[in-house]
Coordinates of C-alpha atoms in Angstrom, one line a residue:
M30 CA -11.3 -10.7 17.0
Q31 CA -8.3 -12.8 18.0
S32 CA -8.8 -11.8 21.7
E33 CA -12.3 -13.2 21.7
R34 CA -11.1 -16.6 20.3
L35 CA -8.3 -16.6 22.8
L36 CA -10.7 -16.0 25.7
D37 CA -12.8 -18.9 24.5
T38 CA -9.7 -21.0 24.5
L39 CA -8.9 -20.0 28.0
A40 CA -12.4 -21.0 29.1
H41 CA -12.1 -24.3 27.3
F42 CA -8.9 -25.2 29.1
E43 CA -10.0 -23.6 32.3
A44 CA -6.7 -21.7 32.3
D45 CA -5.7 -18.3 33.7
A46 CA -3.6 -16.9 30.8
I47 CA -2.0 -17.5 27.5
W48 CA 1.8 -16.8 26.9
V49 CA 2.9 -16.6 23.3
T50 CA 6.6 -16.0 22.3
H51 CA 7.0 -17.2 18.7
P52 CA 7.5 -13.9 16.8
T53 CA 5.3 -15.0 13.9
N54 CA 2.4 -15.8 16.3
V55 CA 3.0 -12.6 18.2
Y56 CA 2.6 -10.7 14.9
Y57 CA -0.5 -12.7 14.1
L58 CA -2.1 -11.9 17.4
T59 CA -1.0 -8.2 17.8
G60 CA 0.1 -6.8 14.4
F61 CA 3.6 -6.1 15.8
H62 CA 6.4 -7.7 13.7
S63 CA 9.8 -7.9 15.1
D64 CA 12.9 -10.1 15.3
P65 CA 13.9 -9.9 18.9
H66 CA 17.1 -11.9 18.4
E67 CA 18.1 -13.2 21.9
R68 CA 15.7 -10.8 23.7
L69 CA 12.2 -11.7 24.9
L70 CA 9.2 -10.8 22.8
A71 CA 5.9 -12.0 24.2
Y72 CA 2.1 -11.6 24.1
L73 CA 0.1 -12.3 27.2
I74 CA -3.7 -12.4 27.6
T75 CA -5.4 -13.2 30.9
K76 CA -8.9 -14.7 31.4
S77 CA -10.1 -11.3 32.5
G78 CA -9.3 -9.9 29.1
K79 CA -6.1 -7.9 29.9
E80 CA -3.6 -8.0 27.1
F81 CA 0.1 -7.3 27.3
L82 CA 2.8 -6.9 24.6
I83 CA 6.3 -7.3 26.1
C84 CA 9.2 -6.1 24.0
P85 CA 12.6 -4.6 24.3
Q86 CA 12.5 -0.9 25.1
L87 CA 14.1 -0.1 21.8
D88 CA 11.0 -1.5 20.0
V89 CA 8.3 0.3 22.0
E90 CA 7.8 3.2 19.7
E91 CA 7.3 0.8 16.7
A92 CA 4.9 -1.3 18.7
K93 CA 2.8 1.8 19.5
K94 CA 2.3 2.3 15.7
T95 CA 0.4 -1.0 15.4
S96 CA -3.3 -1.6 16.0
F97 CA -2.6 -3.4 19.3
T98 CA -4.8 -1.8 22.0
G99 CA -3.4 -3.6 25.1
N100 CA -0.6 -2.7 27.4
I101 CA 2.8 -2.3 25.8
I102 CA 5.6 -3.0 28.2
G103 CA 9.2 -2.2 27.3
Y104 CA 12.2 -3.3 29.2
L105 CA 15.9 -2.4 29.2
D106 CA 18.6 -5.0 28.6
T107 CA 19.6 -4.6 32.2
E108 CA 16.0 -5.3 33.5
S109 CA 14.0 -8.5 33.9
P110 CA 10.8 -8.2 31.7
Y111 CA 8.9 -10.6 34.0
H112 CA 9.2 -8.3 37.0
K113 CA 7.2 -5.6 35.1
I114 CA 4.1 -7.9 35.1
N115 CA 2.5 -8.1 38.5
E116 CA 0.5 -11.2 37.9
T117 CA 0.3 -14.9 39.0
F118 CA -1.2 -17.7 37.1
S119 CA -2.0 -21.1 38.4
H120 CA -2.6 -22.6 34.9
L121 CA -0.8 -21.1 31.9
L122 CA -1.1 -22.0 28.2
I123 CA 2.2 -22.0 26.3
E124 CA 3.7 -22.9 22.9
E125 CA 5.6 -26.0 23.8
A126 CA 7.3 -26.1 20.4
H127 CA 8.9 -22.7 20.9
L128 CA 9.4 -22.2 24.6
T129 CA 13.0 -22.9 25.7
V130 CA 13.7 -24.8 28.9
K131 CA 15.4 -21.7 30.3
R132 CA 12.3 -19.5 29.7
Y133 CA 10.0 -22.2 31.0
H134 CA 11.7 -22.0 34.4
E135 CA 11.8 -18.2 34.3
I136 CA 8.0 -17.9 33.7
K137 CA 7.2 -20.7 36.1
Q138 CA 9.0 -18.8 38.9
A139 CA 8.0 -15.3 37.9
F140 CA 4.2 -16.1 37.6
D141 CA 4.1 -18.9 40.2
V142 CA 2.7 -21.3 37.6
Q143 CA 1.5 -24.7 38.9
Q144 CA 0.2 -26.2 35.6
F145 CA 1.2 -25.7 31.9
S146 CA -0.9 -26.7 28.9
N147 CA 0.0 -26.7 25.2
I148 CA -1.6 -24.1 22.8
D149 CA 0.4 -25.0 19.7
D150 CA -2.5 -26.8 17.9
T151 CA -5.0 -24.1 18.8
L152 CA -2.8 -21.4 17.2
K153 CA -2.2 -23.6 14.1
S154 CA -6.0 -23.9 13.7
F155 CA -6.4 -20.1 13.9
R156 CA -3.8 -19.5 11.2
N157 CA -4.9 -22.5 9.1
I158 CA -8.0 -20.7 7.8
K159 CA -7.1 -17.4 6.1
T160 CA -9.3 -14.3 6.2
E161 CA -10.2 -12.5 3.0
N162 CA -7.6 -9.8 3.8
E163 CA -4.9 -12.5 4.2
L164 CA -6.0 -14.1 0.9
D165 CA -5.6 -10.8 -0.9
I166 CA -2.1 -10.4 0.4
L167 CA -1.3 -14.0 -0.6
R168 CA -2.6 -13.4 -4.1
K169 CA -0.3 -10.4 -4.4
A170 CA 2.7 -12.4 -3.1
A171 CA 1.9 -15.1 -5.7
E172 CA 1.8 -12.5 -8.5
Y173 CA 5.3 -11.4 -7.5
A174 CA 6.5 -15.0 -7.5
D175 CA 5.1 -15.4 -11.1
Q176 CA 7.1 -12.2 -11.9
C177 CA 10.3 -13.7 -10.5
I178 CA 10.0 -16.7 -12.7
D179 CA 9.4 -14.5 -15.8
I180 CA 12.5 -12.5 -14.8
G181 CA 14.6 -15.6 -14.6
V182 CA 13.3 -17.2 -17.8
R183 CA 14.0 -14.1 -19.8
F184 CA 17.6 -14.1 -18.5
L185 CA 18.4 -17.6 -19.6
K186 CA 21.2 -18.0 -22.2
E187 CA 23.9 -20.4 -23.0
G188 CA 26.8 -20.2 -20.6
V189 CA 25.0 -18.3 -17.8
S190 CA 25.5 -19.9 -14.3
E191 CA 22.8 -20.9 -11.9
R192 CA 24.2 -18.4 -9.4
E193 CA 24.0 -15.6 -11.9
V194 CA 20.3 -16.3 -12.6
V195 CA 19.6 -16.3 -8.9
N196 CA 21.3 -13.0 -8.4
H197 CA 19.5 -11.4 -11.4
I198 CA 16.1 -12.5 -10.1
E199 CA 16.7 -11.2 -6.6
H200 CA 18.2 -8.0 -7.7
T201 CA 15.5 -7.2 -10.3
I202 CA 12.5 -8.0 -8.1
K203 CA 13.7 -5.3 -5.6
D204 CA 12.8 -2.7 -8.2
F205 CA 9.1 -3.8 -7.6
G206 CA 9.4 -3.2 -3.9
I207 CA 10.2 -6.8 -2.8
N208 CA 13.1 -6.9 -0.3
E209 CA 12.9 -10.4 1.0
M210 CA 12.5 -13.9 -0.5
S211 CA 10.5 -16.6 1.2
F212 CA 13.6 -18.8 1.2
D213 CA 16.9 -19.2 -0.7
T214 CA 16.1 -19.0 -4.4
M215 CA 16.8 -22.2 -6.2
V216 CA 17.8 -22.3 -9.9
L217 CA 19.2 -25.7 -11.1
F218 CA 20.1 -26.7 -14.6
G219 CA 19.7 -30.1 -16.2
D220 CA 20.7 -33.2 -14.2
H221 CA 21.7 -30.9 -11.3
A222 CA 17.9 -30.5 -10.7
A223 CA 17.8 -34.2 -9.8
A224 CA 18.9 -33.0 -6.3
P225 CA 15.5 -31.9 -4.8
H226 CA 17.2 -29.4 -2.5
G227 CA 20.2 -28.6 -4.7
V228 CA 22.2 -25.5 -4.1
P229 CA 22.7 -23.1 -7.1
G230 CA 26.4 -22.8 -8.1
D231 CA 28.7 -22.4 -11.0
R232 CA 27.0 -25.0 -13.3
K233 CA 26.6 -23.4 -16.7
L234 CA 23.5 -23.6 -18.8
S235 CA 23.6 -25.7 -22.0
K236 CA 21.2 -26.1 -24.9
N237 CA 18.4 -28.7 -24.7
E238 CA 18.0 -29.1 -20.9
Y239 CA 15.4 -28.2 -18.3
V240 CA 15.9 -25.4 -15.8
L241 CA 14.2 -25.8 -12.4
F242 CA 13.1 -22.6 -10.6
D243 CA 11.9 -22.8 -7.0
L244 CA 11.3 -19.4 -5.3
G245 CA 8.9 -17.2 -3.4
V246 CA 8.7 -13.7 -2.0
V247 CA 7.6 -12.1 1.3
Y248 CA 4.9 -9.5 0.7
Q249 CA 3.4 -7.8 3.8
H250 CA 4.8 -10.6 5.9
Y251 CA 3.1 -13.4 3.9
C252 CA 5.0 -15.9 1.7
S253 CA 4.6 -17.3 -1.8
D254 CA 6.2 -20.4 -3.2
I255 CA 6.3 -21.5 -6.8
T256 CA 8.3 -24.1 -8.8
R257 CA 8.5 -24.2 -12.6
T258 CA 10.7 -26.5 -14.7
V259 CA 11.3 -24.8 -18.0
P260 CA 12.8 -26.2 -21.2
F261 CA 15.8 -24.4 -22.6
G262 CA 15.9 -25.7 -26.2
E263 CA 14.6 -29.2 -26.7
P264 CA 15.3 -31.6 -23.7
D265 CA 15.6 -35.3 -24.7
Q266 CA 12.5 -37.5 -24.8
K267 CA 13.0 -39.2 -21.4
A268 CA 13.2 -35.8 -19.7
K269 CA 10.1 -34.7 -21.5
D270 CA 8.3 -37.8 -20.5
I271 CA 9.2 -37.2 -16.8
Y272 CA 7.9 -33.6 -17.1
N273 CA 4.6 -34.7 -18.5
I274 CA 4.1 -37.3 -15.7
V275 CA 4.8 -34.6 -13.1
L276 CA 2.4 -32.2 -14.8
K277 CA -0.3 -34.8 -14.9
A278 CA 0.2 -35.6 -11.2
E279 CA 0.0 -32.0 -10.2
Q280 CA -3.0 -31.2 -12.4
E281 CA -5.0 -34.2 -11.2
A282 CA -4.2 -33.5 -7.5
I283 CA -5.3 -29.8 -7.9
A284 CA -8.6 -31.0 -9.6
L285 CA -9.5 -32.9 -6.5
V286 CA -9.2 -29.9 -4.1
K287 CA -12.5 -29.0 -2.4
P288 CA -13.8 -28.9 1.2
G289 CA -14.3 -32.3 2.7
I290 CA -11.5 -34.0 0.6
T291 CA -8.8 -35.4 2.9
I292 CA -5.2 -34.3 2.4
K293 CA -4.2 -37.9 2.1
E294 CA -6.4 -38.2 -1.0
L295 CA -4.4 -35.4 -2.7
D296 CA -1.1 -37.0 -2.0
D297 CA -2.3 -40.5 -3.0
K298 CA -3.6 -39.2 -6.3
A299 CA -0.4 -37.5 -7.3
R300 CA 1.8 -40.3 -5.9
G301 CA -0.3 -43.0 -7.6
I302 CA 0.2 -41.4 -11.0
I303 CA 4.0 -41.2 -10.5
E304 CA 4.2 -44.7 -9.2
A305 CA 2.1 -46.1 -12.0
S306 CA 4.6 -44.6 -14.4
G307 CA 7.5 -46.4 -12.8
Y308 CA 9.0 -43.4 -10.9
G309 CA 7.6 -43.9 -7.4
D310 CA 11.1 -44.3 -5.9
Y311 CA 12.1 -41.0 -7.5
F312 CA 9.4 -38.9 -5.6
P313 CA 11.0 -38.8 -2.2
H314 CA 9.0 -35.9 -0.5
R315 CA 5.5 -35.0 0.6
L316 CA 3.1 -33.4 -1.9
G317 CA 3.2 -30.0 -0.3
H318 CA 2.9 -27.8 2.8
G319 CA 0.8 -25.1 4.3
L320 CA 1.5 -21.5 3.3
G321 CA 1.0 -18.2 5.0
L322 CA 3.1 -16.1 7.4
D323 CA 5.6 -18.9 7.2
V324 CA 6.6 -20.5 3.9
H325 CA 6.3 -23.9 5.5
E326 CA 3.4 -24.1 8.0
F327 CA 0.4 -26.2 9.0
P328 CA -1.0 -28.3 7.4
D329 CA 1.4 -31.0 6.3
I330 CA 0.3 -32.1 2.8
S331 CA 1.2 -35.8 2.9
H332 CA -0.3 -39.2 2.7
S333 CA -0.1 -39.5 6.5
N334 CA -2.5 -36.6 7.1
T335 CA -6.2 -37.5 7.1
Q336 CA -7.4 -34.0 7.9
Q337 CA -10.2 -32.8 5.7
L338 CA -9.8 -29.6 3.6
E339 CA -11.7 -26.6 4.7
E340 CA -12.5 -23.3 2.9
G341 CA -9.8 -20.8 3.5
M342 CA -6.9 -23.2 3.7
V343 CA -3.8 -22.3 1.6
F344 CA -1.1 -24.7 0.7
T345 CA 1.2 -25.9 -2.0
I346 CA 1.0 -28.9 -4.4
E347 CA 4.4 -29.8 -5.7
P348 CA 5.0 -33.3 -7.0
G349 CA 8.4 -34.1 -8.4
I350 CA 10.6 -36.8 -10.1
Y351 CA 14.3 -36.7 -9.6
V352 CA 16.4 -39.2 -11.7
P353 CA 20.2 -38.9 -11.0
D354 CA 22.3 -38.1 -14.1
V355 CA 19.0 -37.6 -16.2
A356 CA 16.8 -34.8 -15.0
G357 CA 14.9 -33.3 -12.0
V358 CA 11.3 -32.0 -12.5
R359 CA 9.1 -30.3 -9.9
I360 CA 6.0 -28.3 -10.6
E361 CA 4.4 -26.3 -7.7
D362 CA 1.5 -24.0 -7.3
D363 CA -0.1 -22.1 -4.3
I364 CA -3.7 -23.3 -3.8
C365 CA -6.6 -21.8 -1.8
V366 CA -9.6 -24.0 -0.9
T367 CA -12.8 -22.2 -1.9
K368 CA -16.4 -23.0 -1.1
D369 CA -16.8 -25.4 -4.1
G370 CA -13.3 -26.2 -5.2
C371 CA -10.1 -24.2 -5.3
E372 CA -8.3 -21.1 -6.5
V373 CA -4.8 -21.4 -7.9
L374 CA -2.9 -18.3 -6.8
T375 CA 0.2 -18.8 -9.0
H376 CA -0.3 -18.5 -12.7
Y377 CA 3.1 -18.7 -14.6
P378 CA 2.5 -21.1 -17.6
K379 CA 3.4 -24.7 -17.3
S380 CA 3.3 -25.6 -21.0

């Protein structure tokens, strides 16, 4: 139970309560998903075990439909939510990365807080190891990502624009019950894909070039993220060579994945292959990122992270080479660390 882990955290910090306001973390801890916009949404647990979900009054009925068993406190736009909680806390744990200065002063005054401590890393560690239920959801999200790639590939034809392919993918996948993408869908043709974060536009597809797809879906609040670089016709030999280098880098990094391996080792493996091929300067980003309720979350998959892999971690591996005026190639899969190795959640072919 999350509440038990939080109570252990409170004991460790010798604190009185935990105050969580990031909507994704509130959902993770309570099962209530909401975008409060400018309004306050918060979860509070005290060292005595009392739990509170504070939300706008207009969301109270939806909050009651969740599995949350604590106190649900609604407030009107004309009311102060803090005045509805008759508590004082000498030592409060907060999310430093999310709490605004304005709300810091509000809770300091409302709860007479004398000391604050940061709980960001603790919440990251909770979310970092997925449960079997979370993994089942992530597997399904990955299936839909595979399906999106297939939809896009089947729609390719000479003269179609990048924007038209994006629109077709996002419209068609709605027929399968997906209403939200993890991020803005990326479809880039030929040398336009040499911009790692290029924006799809009116560029028309020509014969004998690569098409880069980077996309993901949100399924039951969890995200997927896949990249495939697909030939349309016969790209020139230099572009093919770049593709094969990226594929080798991705495959060899995935083959390393198992508990105990450091994240740095994964990045070093893929980056070393690309550098040895003479394209080191054309791989300008980290190898990947954590994946879950957010499409980019902890851990950071880069050569600066010496954290060891643990069973239940889910992240992407996505090396790339981007040569201006030639081609851009990136290949990305969603990876789950298993007891003895890894499970690749995305399956669209790479050959």
